[in-house]
CSV table of C-alpha atoms and ligand atoms in Angstrom, one decimal:
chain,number,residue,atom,x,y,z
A,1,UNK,CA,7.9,16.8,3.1
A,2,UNK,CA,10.9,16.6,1.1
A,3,UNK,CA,13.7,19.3,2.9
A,4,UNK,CA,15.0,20.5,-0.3
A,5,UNK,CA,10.9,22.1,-1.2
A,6,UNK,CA,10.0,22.5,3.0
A,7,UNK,CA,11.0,26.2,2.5
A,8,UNK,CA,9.3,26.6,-0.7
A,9,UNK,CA,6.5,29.6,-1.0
A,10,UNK,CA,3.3,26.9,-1.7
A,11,UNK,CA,4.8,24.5,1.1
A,12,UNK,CA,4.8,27.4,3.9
A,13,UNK,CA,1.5,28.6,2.8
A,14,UNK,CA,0.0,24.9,2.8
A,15,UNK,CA,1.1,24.4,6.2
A,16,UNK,CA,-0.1,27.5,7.8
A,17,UNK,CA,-3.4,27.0,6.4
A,18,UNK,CA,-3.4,23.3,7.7
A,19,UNK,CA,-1.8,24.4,11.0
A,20,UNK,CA,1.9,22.5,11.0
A,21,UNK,CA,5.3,23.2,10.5
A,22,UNK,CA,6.4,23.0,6.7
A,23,UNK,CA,8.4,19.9,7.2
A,24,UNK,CA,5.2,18.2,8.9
A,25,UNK,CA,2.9,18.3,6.2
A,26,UNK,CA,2.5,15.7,4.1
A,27,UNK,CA,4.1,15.9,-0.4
A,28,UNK,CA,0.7,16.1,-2.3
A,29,UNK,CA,0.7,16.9,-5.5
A,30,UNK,CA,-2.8,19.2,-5.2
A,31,UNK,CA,-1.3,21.4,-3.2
A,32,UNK,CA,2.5,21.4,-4.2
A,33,UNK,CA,2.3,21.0,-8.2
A,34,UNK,CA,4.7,24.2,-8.6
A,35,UNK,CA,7.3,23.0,-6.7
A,36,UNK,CA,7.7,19.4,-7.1
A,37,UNK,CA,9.2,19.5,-10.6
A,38,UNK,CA,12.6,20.0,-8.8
A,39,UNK,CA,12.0,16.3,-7.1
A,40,UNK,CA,13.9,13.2,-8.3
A,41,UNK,CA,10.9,10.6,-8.9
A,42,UNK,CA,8.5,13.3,-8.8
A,43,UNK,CA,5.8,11.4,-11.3
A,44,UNK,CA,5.8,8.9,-9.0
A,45,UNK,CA,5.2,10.9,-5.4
A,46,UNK,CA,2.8,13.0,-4.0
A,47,UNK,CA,-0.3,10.9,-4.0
A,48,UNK,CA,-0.7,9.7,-0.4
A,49,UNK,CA,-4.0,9.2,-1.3
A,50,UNK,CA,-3.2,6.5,-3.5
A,51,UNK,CA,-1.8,5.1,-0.6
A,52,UNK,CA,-5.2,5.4,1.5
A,53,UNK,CA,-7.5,3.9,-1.0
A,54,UNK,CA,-4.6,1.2,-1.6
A,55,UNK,CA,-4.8,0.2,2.5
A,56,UNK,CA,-8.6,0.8,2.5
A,57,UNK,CA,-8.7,-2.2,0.2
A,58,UNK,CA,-6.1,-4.8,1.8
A,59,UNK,CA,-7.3,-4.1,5.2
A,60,UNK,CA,-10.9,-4.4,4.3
A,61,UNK,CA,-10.3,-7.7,3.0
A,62,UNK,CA,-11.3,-11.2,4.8
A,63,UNK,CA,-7.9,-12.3,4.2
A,64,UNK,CA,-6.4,-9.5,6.5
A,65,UNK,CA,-9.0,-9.6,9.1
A,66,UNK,CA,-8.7,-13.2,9.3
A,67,UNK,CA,-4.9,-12.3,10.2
A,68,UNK,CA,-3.7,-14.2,7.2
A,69,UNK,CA,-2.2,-10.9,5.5
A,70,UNK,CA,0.8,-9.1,6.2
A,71,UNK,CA,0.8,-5.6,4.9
A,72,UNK,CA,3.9,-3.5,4.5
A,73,UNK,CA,4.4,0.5,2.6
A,74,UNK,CA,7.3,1.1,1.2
A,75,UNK,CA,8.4,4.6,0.6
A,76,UNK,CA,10.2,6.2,-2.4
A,77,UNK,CA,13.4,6.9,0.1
A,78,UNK,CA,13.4,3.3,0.6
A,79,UNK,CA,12.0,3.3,4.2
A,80,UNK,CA,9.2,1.1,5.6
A,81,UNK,CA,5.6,1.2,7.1
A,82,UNK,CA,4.6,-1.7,9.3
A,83,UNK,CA,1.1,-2.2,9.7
A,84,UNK,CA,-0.2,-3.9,12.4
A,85,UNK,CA,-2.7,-6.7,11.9
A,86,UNK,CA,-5.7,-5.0,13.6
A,87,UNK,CA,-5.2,-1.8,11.8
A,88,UNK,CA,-8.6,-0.3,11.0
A,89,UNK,CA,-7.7,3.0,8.3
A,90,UNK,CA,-10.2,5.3,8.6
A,91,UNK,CA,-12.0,6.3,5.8
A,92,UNK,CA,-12.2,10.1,5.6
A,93,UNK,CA,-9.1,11.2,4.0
A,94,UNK,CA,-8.2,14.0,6.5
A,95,UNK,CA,-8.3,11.7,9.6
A,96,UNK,CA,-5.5,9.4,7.4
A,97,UNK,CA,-2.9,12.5,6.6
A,98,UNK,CA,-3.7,12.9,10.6
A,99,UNK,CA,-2.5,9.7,11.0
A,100,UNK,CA,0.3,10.1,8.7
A,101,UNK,CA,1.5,13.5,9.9
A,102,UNK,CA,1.8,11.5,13.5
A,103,UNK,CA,3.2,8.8,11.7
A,104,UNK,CA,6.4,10.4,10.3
A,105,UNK,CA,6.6,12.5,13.5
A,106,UNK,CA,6.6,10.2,16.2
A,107,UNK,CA,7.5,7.3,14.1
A,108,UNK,CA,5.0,5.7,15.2
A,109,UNK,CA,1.1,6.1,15.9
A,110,UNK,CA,-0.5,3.7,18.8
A,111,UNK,CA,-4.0,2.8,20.0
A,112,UNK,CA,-5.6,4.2,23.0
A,113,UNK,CA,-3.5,1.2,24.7
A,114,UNK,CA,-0.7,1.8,23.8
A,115,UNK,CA,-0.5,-1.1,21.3
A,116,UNK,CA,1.5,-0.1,18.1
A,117,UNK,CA,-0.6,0.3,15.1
A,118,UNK,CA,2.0,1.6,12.5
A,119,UNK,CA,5.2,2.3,12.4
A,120,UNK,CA,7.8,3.3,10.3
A,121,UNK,CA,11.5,1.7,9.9
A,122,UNK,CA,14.8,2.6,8.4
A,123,UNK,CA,15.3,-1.3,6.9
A,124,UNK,CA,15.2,-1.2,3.5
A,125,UNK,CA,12.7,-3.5,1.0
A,126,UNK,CA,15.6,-5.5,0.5
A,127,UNK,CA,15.9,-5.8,4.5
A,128,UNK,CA,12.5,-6.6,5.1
A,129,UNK,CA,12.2,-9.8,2.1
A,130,UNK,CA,15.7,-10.9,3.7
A,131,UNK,CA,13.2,-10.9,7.1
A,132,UNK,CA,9.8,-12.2,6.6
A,133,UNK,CA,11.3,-14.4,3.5
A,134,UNK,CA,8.7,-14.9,1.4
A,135,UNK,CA,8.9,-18.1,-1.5
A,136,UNK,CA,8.9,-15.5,-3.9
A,137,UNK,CA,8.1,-12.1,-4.7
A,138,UNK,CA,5.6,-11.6,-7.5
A,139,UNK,CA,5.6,-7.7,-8.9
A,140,UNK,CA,2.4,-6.7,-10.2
A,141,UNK,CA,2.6,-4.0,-13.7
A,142,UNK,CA,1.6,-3.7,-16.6
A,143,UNK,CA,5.3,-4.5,-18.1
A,144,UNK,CA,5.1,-8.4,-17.0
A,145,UNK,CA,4.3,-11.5,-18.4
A,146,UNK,CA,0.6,-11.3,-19.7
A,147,UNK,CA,-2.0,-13.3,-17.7
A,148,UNK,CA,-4.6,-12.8,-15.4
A,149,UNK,CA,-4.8,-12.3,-11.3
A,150,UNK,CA,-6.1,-16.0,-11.0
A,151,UNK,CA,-3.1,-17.2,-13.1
A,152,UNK,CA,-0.2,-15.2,-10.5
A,153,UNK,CA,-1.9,-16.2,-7.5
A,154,UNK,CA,-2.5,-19.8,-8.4
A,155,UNK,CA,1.3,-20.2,-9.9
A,156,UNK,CA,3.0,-18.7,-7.2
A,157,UNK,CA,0.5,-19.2,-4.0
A,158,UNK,CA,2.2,-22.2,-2.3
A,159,UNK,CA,5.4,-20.2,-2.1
A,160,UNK,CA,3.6,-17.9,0.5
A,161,UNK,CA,4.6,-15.0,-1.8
A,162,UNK,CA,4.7,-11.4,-1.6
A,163,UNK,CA,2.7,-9.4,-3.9
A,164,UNK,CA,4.2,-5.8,-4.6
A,165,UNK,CA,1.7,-3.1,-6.2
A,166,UNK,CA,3.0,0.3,-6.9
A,167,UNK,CA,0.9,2.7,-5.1
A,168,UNK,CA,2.1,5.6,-7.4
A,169,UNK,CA,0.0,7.5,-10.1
A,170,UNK,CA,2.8,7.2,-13.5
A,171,UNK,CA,6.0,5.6,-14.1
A,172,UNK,CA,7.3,2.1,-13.0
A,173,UNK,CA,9.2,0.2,-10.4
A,174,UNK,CA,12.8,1.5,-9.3
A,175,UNK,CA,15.6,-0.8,-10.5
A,176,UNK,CA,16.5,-1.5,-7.1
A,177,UNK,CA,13.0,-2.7,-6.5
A,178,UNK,CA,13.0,-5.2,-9.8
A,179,UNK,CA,16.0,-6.6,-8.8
A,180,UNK,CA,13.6,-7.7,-5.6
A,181,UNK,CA,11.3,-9.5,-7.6
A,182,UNK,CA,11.0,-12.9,-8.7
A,183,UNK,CA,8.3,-12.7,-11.6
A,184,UNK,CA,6.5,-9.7,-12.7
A,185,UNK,CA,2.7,-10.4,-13.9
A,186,UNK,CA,0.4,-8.0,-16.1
A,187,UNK,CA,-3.5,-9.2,-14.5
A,188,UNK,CA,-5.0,-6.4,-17.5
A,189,UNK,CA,-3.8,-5.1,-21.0
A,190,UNK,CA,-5.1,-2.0,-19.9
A,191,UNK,CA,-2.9,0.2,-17.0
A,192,UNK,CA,-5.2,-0.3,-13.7
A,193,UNK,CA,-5.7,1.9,-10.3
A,194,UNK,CA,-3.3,-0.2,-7.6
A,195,UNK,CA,-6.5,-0.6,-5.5
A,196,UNK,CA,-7.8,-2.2,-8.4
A,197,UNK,CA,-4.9,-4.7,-8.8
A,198,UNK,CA,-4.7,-5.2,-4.9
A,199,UNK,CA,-8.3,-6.3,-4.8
A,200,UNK,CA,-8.2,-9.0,-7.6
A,201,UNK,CA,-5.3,-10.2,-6.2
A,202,UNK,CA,-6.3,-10.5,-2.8
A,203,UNK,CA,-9.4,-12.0,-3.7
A,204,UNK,CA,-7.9,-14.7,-5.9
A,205,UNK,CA,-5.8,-15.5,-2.4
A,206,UNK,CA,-9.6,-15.7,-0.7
A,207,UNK,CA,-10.7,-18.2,-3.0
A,208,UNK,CA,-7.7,-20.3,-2.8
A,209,UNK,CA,-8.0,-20.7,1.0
A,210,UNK,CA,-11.6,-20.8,0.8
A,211,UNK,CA,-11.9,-17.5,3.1
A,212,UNK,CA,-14.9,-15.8,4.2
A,213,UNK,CA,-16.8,-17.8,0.9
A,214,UNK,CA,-20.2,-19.5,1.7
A,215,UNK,CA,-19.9,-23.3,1.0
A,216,UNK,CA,-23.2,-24.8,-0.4
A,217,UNK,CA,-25.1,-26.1,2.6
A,218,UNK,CA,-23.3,-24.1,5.2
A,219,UNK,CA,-27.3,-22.7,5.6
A,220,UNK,CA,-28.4,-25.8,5.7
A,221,UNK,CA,-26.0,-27.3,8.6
A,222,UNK,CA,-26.4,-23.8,10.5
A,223,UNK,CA,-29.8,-24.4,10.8
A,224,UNK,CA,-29.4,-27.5,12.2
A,225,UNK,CA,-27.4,-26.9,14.4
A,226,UNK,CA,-24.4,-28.7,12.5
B,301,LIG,C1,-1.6,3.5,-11.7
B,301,LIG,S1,-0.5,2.1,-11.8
B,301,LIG,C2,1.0,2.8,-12.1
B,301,LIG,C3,1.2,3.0,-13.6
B,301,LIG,C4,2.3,2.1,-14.2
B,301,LIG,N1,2.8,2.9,-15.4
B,301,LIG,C5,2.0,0.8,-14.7
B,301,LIG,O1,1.5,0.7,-15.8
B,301,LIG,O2,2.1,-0.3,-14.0
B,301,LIG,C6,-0.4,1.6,-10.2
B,301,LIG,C7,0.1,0.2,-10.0
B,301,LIG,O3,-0.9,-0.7,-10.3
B,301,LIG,C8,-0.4,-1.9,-10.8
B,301,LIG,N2,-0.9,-2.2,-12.1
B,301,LIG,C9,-1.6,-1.3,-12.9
B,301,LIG,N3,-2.0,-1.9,-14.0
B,301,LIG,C10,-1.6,-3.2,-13.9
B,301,LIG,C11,-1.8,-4.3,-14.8
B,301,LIG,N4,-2.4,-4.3,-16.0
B,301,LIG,N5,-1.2,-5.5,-14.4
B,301,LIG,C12,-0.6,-5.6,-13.2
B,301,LIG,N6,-0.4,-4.5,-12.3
B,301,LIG,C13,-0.9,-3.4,-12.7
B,301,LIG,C14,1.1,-1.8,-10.8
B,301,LIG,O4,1.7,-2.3,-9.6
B,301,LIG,C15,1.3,-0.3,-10.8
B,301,LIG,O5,2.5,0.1,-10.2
């Protein structure tokens, strides 16, 4: 929760329906329309559950479970989410803002085993491409060059790129972020959900590296034994 609304009538009354301090809870636009008009970026916040449907999607994917996906959040203060690579998201909504609400608090939430399953970071986008230093970064909206999901995975895939999708309801990347990117591709001419985008992208990656596809005669060879 944004400090400048935490002390705002709908945020207090949020959180002591839900049970947690003001500051806790987590910006959502159903339940703090009134007061988020006064927020900087505000089209584009509020909607972690954007956010949920957008990890639902990546880390239901071959290509993550495989372990050959690397999946990042970053926030609208410019602060990043790490997610670990055996991160299952659970599906009901309110179990996620759980998650989240732990998230922000603790700064981190781990398994029964202490292993770290998210956590979040002050480094910055621009830290984290200096880091894992992709080939290129490859923005996804519908301002970019016109083409289709095939077309920006298969020109850009031996770079071992980074896809950005914005995980926000209206309005477009920050400057800050397009300075980030190398290429910006349009997959649709019409606007699409992110979990849509993520998807078509992600697939296209499957069927470049020939993950989790059935190969004719795979059948056959299993049932002999091949
Ligand atoms: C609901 S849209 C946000 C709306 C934004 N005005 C736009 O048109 O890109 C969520 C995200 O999905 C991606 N997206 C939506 N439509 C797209 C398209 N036709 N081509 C590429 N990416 C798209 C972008 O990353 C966008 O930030």
């Amino acid at each position: 929760m944004p400090r400048e609304i935490a002390n705002h009538a709908a945020v207090r009354n949020h959180a002591r329906r839900v049970g947690l301090k003001p500051s806790e809870t987590l910006l959502d636009r159903s339940y703090h329309h009134a007061t988020m008009g006064k927020l900087k970026d505000n089209n584009k916040r509020g909607r972690p559950d954007i956010v949920h449907f957008a990890l639902m999607e990546a880390l239901g994917t071959p290509l993550f479970l495989k372990g050959m996906l690397r999946v990042y959040v970053h926030t609208v203060n410019d602060k990043l989410i790490t997610i670990a690579d055996n991160l299952r998201i659970p599906k009901s909504y309110l179990r996620f803002e759980g998650l989240m609400v732990g998230l922000f608090r603790d700064k981190a939430v781990k398994s029964d085993e202490g292993a770290v399953l998210m956590e979040t970071s002050d480094d910055t986008l621009a830290g984290l491409l200096d880091a894992i230093k992709p080939g290129k970064v490859i923005g996804l909206s519908t301002t970019g060059v016109q083409g289709t999901a095939e077309k920006a995975v298969a020109e850009n895939f031996a770079d071992d790129c980074a896809f950005v999708v914005g995980a926000f309801p209206r309005g477009h990347f920050s400057e800050s972020t397009t300075r980030l990117l190398n290429l910006t591709y349009s997959i649709s001419d019409i606007g699409l959900e992110a979990h849509v985008v993520i998807a078509r992208i992600l697939y296209e990656c499957e069927k470049l590296l020939e993950i989790g596809i059935h190969h004719e005669g795979d059948e056959k060879r299993r049932q002999v034994g091949a």
